[in-house]
């Protein structure tokens, strides 16, 4: 068995199926070359022209070979991990609803911004790609993962629950042309599903377990890559906290993320201890980190020279001191 065949054999059924669908759609794009803007997510065309098919096509179409390549690799990694935790049927329903719900909330936010503050850029913008659903799956996977922290591109470690939020911000800085609202929509849908606010759209664990025993699904269940639901259930939507719980979870995640950023900056500036950094004086900024409002002068301090001292050195020193 080749390495490619072995890799494909290890991908669970629902994850592999959506990857195949996206690849088939891209092959259609490659050979037929249809106008991609006819299939993108454009809130204005959805609302005022009733082009509701864009809710689905915008997630399945992609802009380039690199675009679909990156999205499918992310889908394989995140989707495989999540499907092994919740089962194939729950994963399939999550993806199908995710495609529609991420597009719906994308349209809703764009419309609200236009109606309230007159911001119409998002109403006219065309977005395409599966990454919104990927962010939804990333939120669910992070909430179910036993790992407490995740590494963001090997630079910093953050809490697993705010890992998707960290990716949202960092990816936007690295690739500013990507759809921030599309990714944010996926995070919001994933958070709502995780906290039980979308339970009305998803069948119960008992129903899914019973469905695995139905003869109509016997062919699917017998597939080697089919993953049965764990005995403990999916673990999704157990906390029926409603809208209040959802907004509290979002606010808490953002607050924790900002706190971790501040802690990272603190370590970058002051280091991990105080003994090795006693010669650094930051004036009244010490209070921001829990220190005193002022810094006492110390004899023999070997810190940075003042502006006046540096100016005098540059104007009176030897030519080799001036660059």
PDB file of C-alpha atoms in Angstrom:
ATOM      1  CA  UNK A   1       0.000   0.000   0.000  1.00  0.00           C
ATOM      2  CA  UNK A   2       1.395   3.392  -0.983  1.00  0.00           C
ATOM      3  CA  UNK A   3       1.805   6.148   1.569  1.00  0.00           C
ATOM      4  CA  UNK A   4      -0.994   8.164  -0.060  1.00  0.00           C
ATOM      5  CA  UNK A   5      -3.401   5.223   0.101  1.00  0.00           C
ATOM      6  CA  UNK A   6      -2.413   4.590   3.711  1.00  0.00           C
ATOM      7  CA  UNK A   7      -3.027   8.230   4.600  1.00  0.00           C
ATOM      8  CA  UNK A   8      -6.440   8.240   2.933  1.00  0.00           C
ATOM      9  CA  UNK A   9      -7.372   4.980   4.660  1.00  0.00           C
ATOM     10  CA  UNK A  10      -6.718   6.598   8.048  1.00  0.00           C
ATOM     11  CA  UNK A  11      -9.080   9.525   7.401  1.00  0.00           C
ATOM     12  CA  UNK A  12     -12.551   8.949   8.914  1.00  0.00           C
ATOM     13  CA  UNK A  13     -15.491   8.663   6.531  1.00  0.00           C
ATOM     14  CA  UNK A  14     -17.254  12.028   6.987  1.00  0.00           C
ATOM     15  CA  UNK A  15     -14.015  14.010   6.847  1.00  0.00           C
ATOM     16  CA  UNK A  16     -12.842  12.118   3.776  1.00  0.00           C
ATOM     17  CA  UNK A  17     -16.220  12.594   2.071  1.00  0.00           C
ATOM     18  CA  UNK A  18     -16.252  16.391   2.379  1.00  0.00           C
ATOM     19  CA  UNK A  19     -12.641  16.512   1.202  1.00  0.00           C
ATOM     20  CA  UNK A  20     -13.587  14.488  -1.887  1.00  0.00           C
ATOM     21  CA  UNK A  21     -16.562  16.773  -2.579  1.00  0.00           C
ATOM     22  CA  UNK A  22     -14.388  19.896  -2.371  1.00  0.00           C
ATOM     23  CA  UNK A  23     -11.768  18.331  -4.651  1.00  0.00           C
ATOM     24  CA  UNK A  24     -14.392  17.315  -7.227  1.00  0.00           C
ATOM     25  CA  UNK A  25     -15.771  20.853  -7.206  1.00  0.00           C
ATOM     26  CA  UNK A  26     -12.290  22.257  -7.713  1.00  0.00           C
ATOM     27  CA  UNK A  27     -11.700  19.866 -10.629  1.00  0.00           C
ATOM     28  CA  UNK A  28     -14.893  21.285 -12.150  1.00  0.00           C
ATOM     29  CA  UNK A  29     -13.470  24.777 -11.632  1.00  0.00           C
ATOM     30  CA  UNK A  30     -10.151  23.753 -13.178  1.00  0.00           C
ATOM     31  CA  UNK A  31     -11.518  22.138 -16.335  1.00  0.00           C
ATOM     32  CA  UNK A  32     -14.681  24.164 -16.955  1.00  0.00           C
ATOM     33  CA  UNK A  33     -13.428  27.484 -15.529  1.00  0.00           C
ATOM     34  CA  UNK A  34     -16.801  28.933 -14.495  1.00  0.00           C
ATOM     35  CA  UNK A  35     -16.986  32.511 -13.137  1.00  0.00           C
ATOM     36  CA  UNK A  36     -16.166  31.960  -9.453  1.00  0.00           C
ATOM     37  CA  UNK A  37     -18.003  35.114  -8.385  1.00  0.00           C
ATOM     38  CA  UNK A  38     -21.236  33.370  -9.377  1.00  0.00           C
ATOM     39  CA  UNK A  39     -20.727  30.949  -6.466  1.00  0.00           C
ATOM     40  CA  UNK A  40     -19.132  33.096  -3.760  1.00  0.00           C
ATOM     41  CA  UNK A  41     -20.743  34.416  -0.590  1.00  0.00           C
ATOM     42  CA  UNK A  42     -21.998  37.943  -1.264  1.00  0.00           C
ATOM     43  CA  UNK A  43     -24.581  39.077   1.334  1.00  0.00           C
ATOM     44  CA  UNK A  44     -26.115  41.696  -0.981  1.00  0.00           C
ATOM     45  CA  UNK A  45     -26.857  39.104  -3.665  1.00  0.00           C
ATOM     46  CA  UNK A  46     -28.216  36.655  -1.104  1.00  0.00           C
ATOM     47  CA  UNK A  47     -30.547  39.143   0.579  1.00  0.00           C
ATOM     48  CA  UNK A  48     -31.738  41.276  -2.319  1.00  0.00           C
ATOM     49  CA  UNK A  49     -31.404  38.842  -5.230  1.00  0.00           C
ATOM     50  CA  UNK A  50     -32.470  35.715  -3.305  1.00  0.00           C
ATOM     51  CA  UNK A  51     -29.402  33.744  -4.432  1.00  0.00           C
ATOM     52  CA  UNK A  52     -29.584  31.390  -1.449  1.00  0.00           C
ATOM     53  CA  UNK A  53     -27.571  28.694  -3.190  1.00  0.00           C
ATOM     54  CA  UNK A  54     -24.492  30.737  -2.271  1.00  0.00           C
ATOM     55  CA  UNK A  55     -24.889  29.501   1.311  1.00  0.00           C
ATOM     56  CA  UNK A  56     -23.627  26.122   0.065  1.00  0.00           C
ATOM     57  CA  UNK A  57     -21.487  26.858  -2.979  1.00  0.00           C
ATOM     58  CA  UNK A  58     -19.391  29.483  -1.182  1.00  0.00           C
ATOM     59  CA  UNK A  59     -18.032  26.784   1.155  1.00  0.00           C
ATOM     60  CA  UNK A  60     -17.319  24.216  -1.549  1.00  0.00           C
ATOM     61  CA  UNK A  61     -15.610  26.451  -4.132  1.00  0.00           C
ATOM     62  CA  UNK A  62     -12.044  27.739  -3.706  1.00  0.00           C
ATOM     63  CA  UNK A  63      -9.967  30.506  -5.215  1.00  0.00           C
ATOM     64  CA  UNK A  64      -6.752  28.666  -6.126  1.00  0.00           C
ATOM     65  CA  UNK A  65      -4.878  25.379  -5.842  1.00  0.00           C
ATOM     66  CA  UNK A  66      -2.998  26.707  -2.814  1.00  0.00           C
ATOM     67  CA  UNK A  67      -6.271  27.784  -1.227  1.00  0.00           C
ATOM     68  CA  UNK A  68      -7.902  24.374  -1.492  1.00  0.00           C
ATOM     69  CA  UNK A  69      -4.639  22.626  -0.603  1.00  0.00           C
ATOM     70  CA  UNK A  70      -4.278  24.481   2.686  1.00  0.00           C
ATOM     71  CA  UNK A  71      -7.959  24.060   3.522  1.00  0.00           C
ATOM     72  CA  UNK A  72      -7.987  20.336   2.811  1.00  0.00           C
ATOM     73  CA  UNK A  73      -4.858  19.735   4.897  1.00  0.00           C
ATOM     74  CA  UNK A  74      -6.473  21.618   7.770  1.00  0.00           C
ATOM     75  CA  UNK A  75      -9.707  19.675   7.282  1.00  0.00           C
ATOM     76  CA  UNK A  76      -7.827  16.384   7.339  1.00  0.00           C
ATOM     77  CA  UNK A  77      -5.998  17.232  10.567  1.00  0.00           C
ATOM     78  CA  UNK A  78      -8.810  18.896  12.519  1.00  0.00           C
ATOM     79  CA  UNK A  79     -11.684  16.874  11.066  1.00  0.00           C
ATOM     80  CA  UNK A  80     -10.017  13.502  11.637  1.00  0.00           C
ATOM     81  CA  UNK A  81      -9.291  14.315  15.271  1.00  0.00           C
ATOM     82  CA  UNK A  82     -12.825  15.570  15.910  1.00  0.00           C
ATOM     83  CA  UNK A  83     -14.597  12.752  14.078  1.00  0.00           C
ATOM     84  CA  UNK A  84     -12.736  10.142  16.128  1.00  0.00           C
ATOM     85  CA  UNK A  85     -14.126  11.807  19.251  1.00  0.00           C
ATOM     86  CA  UNK A  86     -17.773  12.301  18.217  1.00  0.00           C
ATOM     87  CA  UNK A  87     -18.395   9.652  15.542  1.00  0.00           C
ATOM     88  CA  UNK A  88     -19.093   9.790  11.816  1.00  0.00           C
ATOM     89  CA  UNK A  89     -22.825  10.557  11.924  1.00  0.00           C
ATOM     90  CA  UNK A  90     -22.401  13.471  14.327  1.00  0.00           C
ATOM     91  CA  UNK A  91     -19.506  14.742  12.234  1.00  0.00           C
ATOM     92  CA  UNK A  92     -21.497  14.587   9.009  1.00  0.00           C
ATOM     93  CA  UNK A  93     -24.424  16.492  10.514  1.00  0.00           C
ATOM     94  CA  UNK A  94     -22.046  19.045  12.042  1.00  0.00           C
ATOM     95  CA  UNK A  95     -20.442  19.714   8.665  1.00  0.00           C
ATOM     96  CA  UNK A  96     -23.746  19.943   6.789  1.00  0.00           C
ATOM     97  CA  UNK A  97     -25.244  22.365   9.286  1.00  0.00           C
ATOM     98  CA  UNK A  98     -21.931  24.192   9.605  1.00  0.00           C
ATOM     99  CA  UNK A  99     -21.885  25.026   5.900  1.00  0.00           C
ATOM    100  CA  UNK A 100     -25.304  26.671   6.151  1.00  0.00           C
ATOM    101  CA  UNK A 101     -24.999  28.275   9.585  1.00  0.00           C
ATOM    102  CA  UNK A 102     -21.590  29.876   9.026  1.00  0.00           C
ATOM    103  CA  UNK A 103     -22.876  31.418   5.797  1.00  0.00           C
ATOM    104  CA  UNK A 104     -26.059  32.548   7.549  1.00  0.00           C
ATOM    105  CA  UNK A 105     -24.309  34.316  10.411  1.00  0.00           C
ATOM    106  CA  UNK A 106     -21.850  35.848   7.933  1.00  0.00           C
ATOM    107  CA  UNK A 107     -24.790  37.341   6.051  1.00  0.00           C
ATOM    108  CA  UNK A 108     -26.537  38.435   9.242  1.00  0.00           C
ATOM    109  CA  UNK A 109     -23.497  40.275  10.628  1.00  0.00           C
ATOM    110  CA  UNK A 110     -22.884  41.991   7.287  1.00  0.00           C
ATOM    111  CA  UNK A 111     -26.514  43.130   7.121  1.00  0.00           C
ATOM    112  CA  UNK A 112     -26.545  44.379  10.727  1.00  0.00           C
ATOM    113  CA  UNK A 113     -23.394  46.443  10.192  1.00  0.00           C
ATOM    114  CA  UNK A 114     -24.920  47.943   7.066  1.00  0.00           C
ATOM    115  CA  UNK A 115     -28.258  48.756   8.703  1.00  0.00           C
ATOM    116  CA  UNK A 116     -26.828  50.150  11.956  1.00  0.00           C
ATOM    117  CA  UNK A 117     -23.728  52.107  10.962  1.00  0.00           C
ATOM    118  CA  UNK A 118     -23.965  52.154   7.175  1.00  0.00           C
ATOM    119  CA  UNK A 119     -20.869  49.954   6.671  1.00  0.00           C
ATOM    120  CA  UNK A 120     -21.527  48.291   3.298  1.00  0.00           C
ATOM    121  CA  UNK A 121     -18.112  46.840   2.439  1.00  0.00           C
ATOM    122  CA  UNK A 122     -19.021  43.400   3.784  1.00  0.00           C
ATOM    123  CA  UNK A 123     -22.350  43.473   1.945  1.00  0.00           C
ATOM    124  CA  UNK A 124     -20.531  43.809  -1.375  1.00  0.00           C
ATOM    125  CA  UNK A 125     -17.551  41.577  -0.611  1.00  0.00           C
ATOM    126  CA  UNK A 126     -17.220  38.149  -2.245  1.00  0.00           C
ATOM    127  CA  UNK A 127     -15.831  35.339  -0.075  1.00  0.00           C
ATOM    128  CA  UNK A 128     -15.221  31.706  -0.898  1.00  0.00           C
ATOM    129  CA  UNK A 129     -13.720  28.634   0.738  1.00  0.00           C
ATOM    130  CA  UNK A 130     -14.246  25.963   3.396  1.00  0.00           C
ATOM    131  CA  UNK A 131     -12.227  27.732   6.092  1.00  0.00           C
ATOM    132  CA  UNK A 132     -15.292  29.061   7.924  1.00  0.00           C
ATOM    133  CA  UNK A 133     -16.419  25.496   8.628  1.00  0.00           C
ATOM    134  CA  UNK A 134     -12.840  24.550   9.500  1.00  0.00           C
ATOM    135  CA  UNK A 135     -12.826  27.187  12.248  1.00  0.00           C
ATOM    136  CA  UNK A 136     -16.132  25.822  13.526  1.00  0.00           C
ATOM    137  CA  UNK A 137     -14.620  22.329  13.691  1.00  0.00           C
ATOM    138  CA  UNK A 138     -11.486  23.741  15.334  1.00  0.00           C
ATOM    139  CA  UNK A 139     -13.569  25.228  18.167  1.00  0.00           C
ATOM    140  CA  UNK A 140     -15.351  21.922  18.770  1.00  0.00           C
ATOM    141  CA  UNK A 141     -12.123  19.933  18.644  1.00  0.00           C
ATOM    142  CA  UNK A 142     -10.371  22.333  21.010  1.00  0.00           C
ATOM    143  CA  UNK A 143     -13.223  22.154  23.539  1.00  0.00           C
ATOM    144  CA  UNK A 144     -13.207  18.342  23.502  1.00  0.00           C
ATOM    145  CA  UNK A 145      -9.427  17.942  23.532  1.00  0.00           C
ATOM    146  CA  UNK A 146      -7.795  16.746  26.790  1.00  0.00           C
ATOM    147  CA  UNK A 147      -4.799  18.979  26.048  1.00  0.00           C
ATOM    148  CA  UNK A 148      -4.932  22.172  28.105  1.00  0.00           C
ATOM    149  CA  UNK A 149      -2.625  24.212  25.861  1.00  0.00           C
ATOM    150  CA  UNK A 150      -1.813  24.457  22.162  1.00  0.00           C
ATOM    151  CA  UNK A 151       1.189  25.853  20.332  1.00  0.00           C
ATOM    152  CA  UNK A 152       0.464  28.590  17.793  1.00  0.00           C
ATOM    153  CA  UNK A 153       2.933  27.996  14.936  1.00  0.00           C
ATOM    154  CA  UNK A 154       5.563  27.076  17.542  1.00  0.00           C
ATOM    155  CA  UNK A 155       5.816  30.648  18.843  1.00  0.00           C
ATOM    156  CA  UNK A 156       3.512  30.839  21.852  1.00  0.00           C
ATOM    157  CA  UNK A 157       1.375  28.438  23.862  1.00  0.00           C
ATOM    158  CA  UNK A 158      -2.242  29.380  24.519  1.00  0.00           C
ATOM    159  CA  UNK A 159      -5.184  27.715  26.186  1.00  0.00           C
ATOM    160  CA  UNK A 160      -6.815  25.101  23.965  1.00  0.00           C
ATOM    161  CA  UNK A 161     -10.171  26.845  24.223  1.00  0.00           C
ATOM    162  CA  UNK A 162      -8.839  30.131  22.847  1.00  0.00           C
ATOM    163  CA  UNK A 163      -6.598  28.468  20.256  1.00  0.00           C
ATOM    164  CA  UNK A 164      -9.060  29.205  17.388  1.00  0.00           C
ATOM    165  CA  UNK A 165      -9.235  32.858  18.481  1.00  0.00           C
ATOM    166  CA  UNK A 166      -5.447  33.093  18.445  1.00  0.00           C
ATOM    167  CA  UNK A 167      -5.380  31.591  14.943  1.00  0.00           C
ATOM    168  CA  UNK A 168      -8.032  34.077  13.840  1.00  0.00           C
ATOM    169  CA  UNK A 169      -5.910  37.059  14.876  1.00  0.00           C
ATOM    170  CA  UNK A 170      -2.497  35.759  13.825  1.00  0.00           C
ATOM    171  CA  UNK A 171      -3.634  34.493  10.413  1.00  0.00           C
ATOM    172  CA  UNK A 172      -5.226  37.854   9.725  1.00  0.00           C
ATOM    173  CA  UNK A 173      -1.873  39.562  10.350  1.00  0.00           C
ATOM    174  CA  UNK A 174       0.026  37.038   8.219  1.00  0.00           C
ATOM    175  CA  UNK A 175      -2.514  37.005   5.362  1.00  0.00           C
ATOM    176  CA  UNK A 176      -4.626  40.179   5.562  1.00  0.00           C
ATOM    177  CA  UNK A 177      -6.465  39.320   2.331  1.00  0.00           C
ATOM    178  CA  UNK A 178      -8.321  36.371   3.910  1.00  0.00           C
ATOM    179  CA  UNK A 179     -11.903  36.729   5.105  1.00  0.00           C
ATOM    180  CA  UNK A 180     -11.842  37.743   8.756  1.00  0.00           C
ATOM    181  CA  UNK A 181     -15.629  37.655   9.031  1.00  0.00           C
ATOM    182  CA  UNK A 182     -15.791  34.223   7.402  1.00  0.00           C
ATOM    183  CA  UNK A 183     -13.411  32.774   9.988  1.00  0.00           C
ATOM    184  CA  UNK A 184     -15.114  34.652  12.827  1.00  0.00           C
ATOM    185  CA  UNK A 185     -18.473  33.236  11.728  1.00  0.00           C
ATOM    186  CA  UNK A 186     -17.083  29.717  12.028  1.00  0.00           C
ATOM    187  CA  UNK A 187     -15.768  30.427  15.533  1.00  0.00           C
ATOM    188  CA  UNK A 188     -19.123  31.848  16.627  1.00  0.00           C
ATOM    189  CA  UNK A 189     -21.061  28.854  15.278  1.00  0.00           C
ATOM    190  CA  UNK A 190     -18.604  26.417  16.883  1.00  0.00           C
ATOM    191  CA  UNK A 191     -18.869  28.214  20.229  1.00  0.00           C
ATOM    192  CA  UNK A 192     -22.666  28.243  20.079  1.00  0.00           C
ATOM    193  CA  UNK A 193     -22.780  24.545  19.205  1.00  0.00           C
ATOM    194  CA  UNK A 194     -20.331  23.664  21.953  1.00  0.00           C
ATOM    195  CA  UNK A 195     -22.434  25.492  24.560  1.00  0.00           C
ATOM    196  CA  UNK A 196     -25.731  24.000  23.472  1.00  0.00           C
ATOM    197  CA  UNK A 197     -27.245  27.102  21.871  1.00  0.00           C
ATOM    198  CA  UNK A 198     -27.786  25.209  18.592  1.00  0.00           C
ATOM    199  CA  UNK A 199     -29.135  21.945  19.995  1.00  0.00           C
ATOM    200  CA  UNK A 200     -32.380  22.522  18.125  1.00  0.00           C
ATOM    201  CA  UNK A 201     -30.521  21.849  14.864  1.00  0.00           C
ATOM    202  CA  UNK A 202     -28.707  18.706  15.981  1.00  0.00           C
ATOM    203  CA  UNK A 203     -30.175  15.313  16.928  1.00  0.00           C
ATOM    204  CA  UNK A 204     -29.551  13.894  20.373  1.00  0.00           C
ATOM    205  CA  UNK A 205     -26.822  11.370  21.117  1.00  0.00           C
ATOM    206  CA  UNK A 206     -29.481   8.720  21.751  1.00  0.00           C
ATOM    207  CA  UNK A 207     -30.983   9.271  18.300  1.00  0.00           C
ATOM    208  CA  UNK A 208     -27.588   9.026  16.612  1.00  0.00           C
ATOM    209  CA  UNK A 209     -26.773   5.824  18.478  1.00  0.00           C
ATOM    210  CA  UNK A 210     -30.084   4.352  17.371  1.00  0.00           C
ATOM    211  CA  UNK A 211     -29.467   5.449  13.796  1.00  0.00           C
ATOM    212  CA  UNK A 212     -26.275   3.411  13.664  1.00  0.00           C
ATOM    213  CA  UNK A 213     -28.416   0.296  14.149  1.00  0.00           C
ATOM    214  CA  UNK A 214     -30.815   1.062  11.295  1.00  0.00           C
ATOM    215  CA  UNK A 215     -30.681  -1.206   8.266  1.00  0.00           C
ATOM    216  CA  UNK A 216     -30.947   1.792   5.920  1.00  0.00           C
ATOM    217  CA  UNK A 217     -27.523   2.942   7.108  1.00  0.00           C
ATOM    218  CA  UNK A 218     -25.960  -0.513   7.290  1.00  0.00           C
ATOM    219  CA  UNK A 219     -23.864   0.037   4.162  1.00  0.00           C
ATOM    220  CA  UNK A 220     -22.343   3.221   5.595  1.00  0.00           C
ATOM    221  CA  UNK A 221     -21.793   1.755   9.058  1.00  0.00           C
ATOM    222  CA  UNK A 222     -19.931  -1.233   7.566  1.00  0.00           C
ATOM    223  CA  UNK A 223     -17.323   0.986   5.902  1.00  0.00           C
ATOM    224  CA  UNK A 224     -13.849   0.557   7.451  1.00  0.00           C
ATOM    225  CA  UNK A 225     -13.465   4.291   7.953  1.00  0.00           C
ATOM    226  CA  UNK A 226     -16.815   4.668   9.749  1.00  0.00           C
ATOM    227  CA  UNK A 227     -16.412   5.778  13.362  1.00  0.00           C
ATOM    228  CA  UNK A 228     -19.112   4.742  15.800  1.00  0.00           C
ATOM    229  CA  UNK A 229     -20.229   7.180  18.446  1.00  0.00           C
ATOM    230  CA  UNK A 230     -18.386   6.747  21.765  1.00  0.00           C
ATOM    231  CA  UNK A 231     -20.376   5.174  24.587  1.00  0.00           C
ATOM    232  CA  UNK A 232     -20.148   8.433  26.532  1.00  0.00           C
ATOM    233  CA  UNK A 233     -21.729  10.354  23.649  1.00  0.00           C
ATOM    234  CA  UNK A 234     -20.388  13.197  21.545  1.00  0.00           C
ATOM    235  CA  UNK A 235     -19.861  15.633  24.403  1.00  0.00           C
ATOM    236  CA  UNK A 236     -21.259  18.463  22.261  1.00  0.00           C
ATOM    237  CA  UNK A 237     -23.958  20.848  23.426  1.00  0.00           C
ATOM    238  CA  UNK A 238     -24.265  19.360  26.913  1.00  0.00           C
ATOM    239  CA  UNK A 239     -24.168  22.744  28.603  1.00  0.00           C
ATOM    240  CA  UNK A 240     -27.579  24.196  27.778  1.00  0.00           C
ATOM    241  CA  UNK A 241     -26.659  27.732  28.784  1.00  0.00           C
ATOM    242  CA  UNK A 242     -28.574  29.522  26.026  1.00  0.00           C
ATOM    243  CA  UNK A 243     -27.570  32.907  24.662  1.00  0.00           C
ATOM    244  CA  UNK A 244     -26.256  34.204  27.984  1.00  0.00           C
ATOM    245  CA  UNK A 245     -23.855  31.290  28.278  1.00  0.00           C
ATOM    246  CA  UNK A 246     -22.710  31.747  24.688  1.00  0.00           C
ATOM    247  CA  UNK A 247     -21.909  35.447  25.091  1.00  0.00           C
ATOM    248  CA  UNK A 248     -20.224  34.766  28.426  1.00  0.00           C
ATOM    249  CA  UNK A 249     -18.079  32.093  26.796  1.00  0.00           C
ATOM    250  CA  UNK A 250     -17.076  34.427  23.954  1.00  0.00           C
ATOM    251  CA  UNK A 251     -16.264  37.260  26.343  1.00  0.00           C
ATOM    252  CA  UNK A 252     -14.299  34.921  28.591  1.00  0.00           C
ATOM    253  CA  UNK A 253     -12.298  33.527  25.678  1.00  0.00           C
ATOM    254  CA  UNK A 254     -11.412  36.993  24.394  1.00  0.00           C
ATOM    255  CA  UNK A 255     -10.482  38.158  27.903  1.00  0.00           C
ATOM    256  CA  UNK A 256      -8.249  35.140  28.466  1.00  0.00           C
ATOM    257  CA  UNK A 257      -6.599  35.629  25.088  1.00  0.00           C
ATOM    258  CA  UNK A 258      -5.816  39.294  25.833  1.00  0.00           C
ATOM    259  CA  UNK A 259      -4.485  38.311  29.254  1.00  0.00           C
ATOM    260  CA  UNK A 260      -2.134  35.762  27.668  1.00  0.00           C
ATOM    261  CA  UNK A 261      -0.920  38.373  25.178  1.00  0.00           C
ATOM    262  CA  UNK A 262      -0.154  40.788  28.022  1.00  0.00           C
ATOM    263  CA  UNK A 263       1.681  38.074  29.932  1.00  0.00           C
ATOM    264  CA  UNK A 264       3.712  37.262  26.819  1.00  0.00           C
ATOM    265  CA  UNK A 265       4.690  40.918  26.375  1.00  0.00           C
ATOM    266  CA  UNK A 266       5.563  41.124  30.058  1.00  0.00           C
ATOM    267  CA  UNK A 267       7.959  38.184  29.775  1.00  0.00           C
ATOM    268  CA  UNK A 268       9.463  39.599  26.559  1.00  0.00           C
ATOM    269  CA  UNK A 269      10.196  42.938  28.292  1.00  0.00           C
ATOM    270  CA  UNK A 270      10.996  41.954  31.876  1.00  0.00           C
ATOM    271  CA  UNK A 271      12.047  38.340  31.501  1.00  0.00           C
ATOM    272  CA  UNK A 272      10.867  35.538  33.783  1.00  0.00           C
ATOM    273  CA  UNK A 273      12.386  36.909  36.991  1.00  0.00           C
ATOM    274  CA  UNK A 274      13.111  40.189  38.750  1.00  0.00           C
ATOM    275  CA  UNK A 275      16.696  39.652  39.904  1.00  0.00           C
ATOM    276  CA  UNK A 276      18.198  39.632  36.425  1.00  0.00           C
ATOM    277  CA  UNK A 277      16.199  42.719  35.410  1.00  0.00           C
ATOM    278  CA  UNK A 278      16.700  45.051  38.377  1.00  0.00           C
ATOM    279  CA  UNK A 279      18.689  47.501  36.259  1.00  0.00           C
ATOM    280  CA  UNK A 280      15.692  48.170  33.950  1.00  0.00           C
ATOM    281  CA  UNK A 281      13.734  51.255  34.909  1.00  0.00           C
ATOM    282  CA  UNK A 282      10.352  51.872  33.297  1.00  0.00           C
ATOM    283  CA  UNK A 283       9.221  54.881  35.295  1.00  0.00           C
ATOM    284  CA  UNK A 284       5.531  54.802  36.238  1.00  0.00           C
ATOM    285  CA  UNK A 285       4.834  51.906  33.901  1.00  0.00           C
ATOM    286  CA  UNK A 286       5.783  49.551  36.730  1.00  0.00           C
ATOM    287  CA  UNK A 287       2.274  49.957  38.137  1.00  0.00           C
ATOM    288  CA  UNK A 288       0.816  48.336  35.028  1.00  0.00           C
ATOM    289  CA  UNK A 289       2.447  45.052  36.024  1.00  0.00           C
ATOM    290  CA  UNK A 290       1.572  45.231  39.692  1.00  0.00           C
ATOM    291  CA  UNK A 291       4.648  47.161  40.813  1.00  0.00           C
ATOM    292  CA  UNK A 292       5.014  50.487  42.569  1.00  0.00           C
ATOM    293  CA  UNK A 293       3.966  53.739  40.944  1.00  0.00           C
ATOM    294  CA  UNK A 294       7.544  54.971  40.963  1.00  0.00           C
ATOM    295  CA  UNK A 295      10.975  53.372  40.763  1.00  0.00           C
ATOM    296  CA  UNK A 296      13.526  54.270  43.401  1.00  0.00           C
ATOM    297  CA  UNK A 297      16.890  55.525  42.222  1.00  0.00           C
ATOM    298  CA  UNK A 298      19.750  53.141  42.945  1.00  0.00           C
ATOM    299  CA  UNK A 299      23.423  53.968  43.217  1.00  0.00           C
ATOM    300  CA  UNK A 300      25.506  52.312  40.591  1.00  0.00           C
ATOM    301  CA  UNK A 301      22.596  51.685  38.255  1.00  0.00           C
ATOM    302  CA  UNK A 302      23.939  50.484  34.922  1.00  0.00           C
ATOM    303  CA  UNK A 303      20.802  50.808  32.851  1.00  0.00           C
ATOM    304  CA  UNK A 304      20.124  52.697  29.649  1.00  0.00           C
ATOM    305  CA  UNK A 305      21.552  56.247  29.356  1.00  0.00           C
ATOM    306  CA  UNK A 306      19.197  59.194  29.445  1.00  0.00           C
ATOM    307  CA  UNK A 307      18.382  61.158  26.279  1.00  0.00           C
ATOM    308  CA  UNK A 308      20.617  64.066  27.403  1.00  0.00           C
ATOM    309  CA  UNK A 309      23.540  61.735  28.125  1.00  0.00           C
ATOM    310  CA  UNK A 310      23.187  60.006  24.772  1.00  0.00           C
ATOM    311  CA  UNK A 311      22.944  63.336  22.909  1.00  0.00           C
ATOM    312  CA  UNK A 312      26.085  64.643  24.610  1.00  0.00           C
ATOM    313  CA  UNK A 313      27.945  61.433  23.785  1.00  0.00           C
ATOM    314  CA  UNK A 314      26.990  61.549  20.108  1.00  0.00           C
ATOM    315  CA  UNK A 315      27.895  65.259  19.681  1.00  0.00           C
ATOM    316  CA  UNK A 316      31.186  65.210  21.561  1.00  0.00           C
ATOM    317  CA  UNK A 317      32.419  61.684  20.938  1.00  0.00           C
ATOM    318  CA  UNK A 318      34.881  60.405  18.353  1.00  0.00           C
ATOM    319  CA  UNK A 319      33.712  59.944  14.737  1.00  0.00           C
ATOM    320  CA  UNK A 320      33.659  56.193  15.223  1.00  0.00           C
ATOM    321  CA  UNK A 321      30.840  56.570  17.800  1.00  0.00           C
ATOM    322  CA  UNK A 322      28.500  58.142  15.257  1.00  0.00           C
ATOM    323  CA  UNK A 323      26.969  55.829  12.657  1.00  0.00           C
TER     324      UNK A 323
END
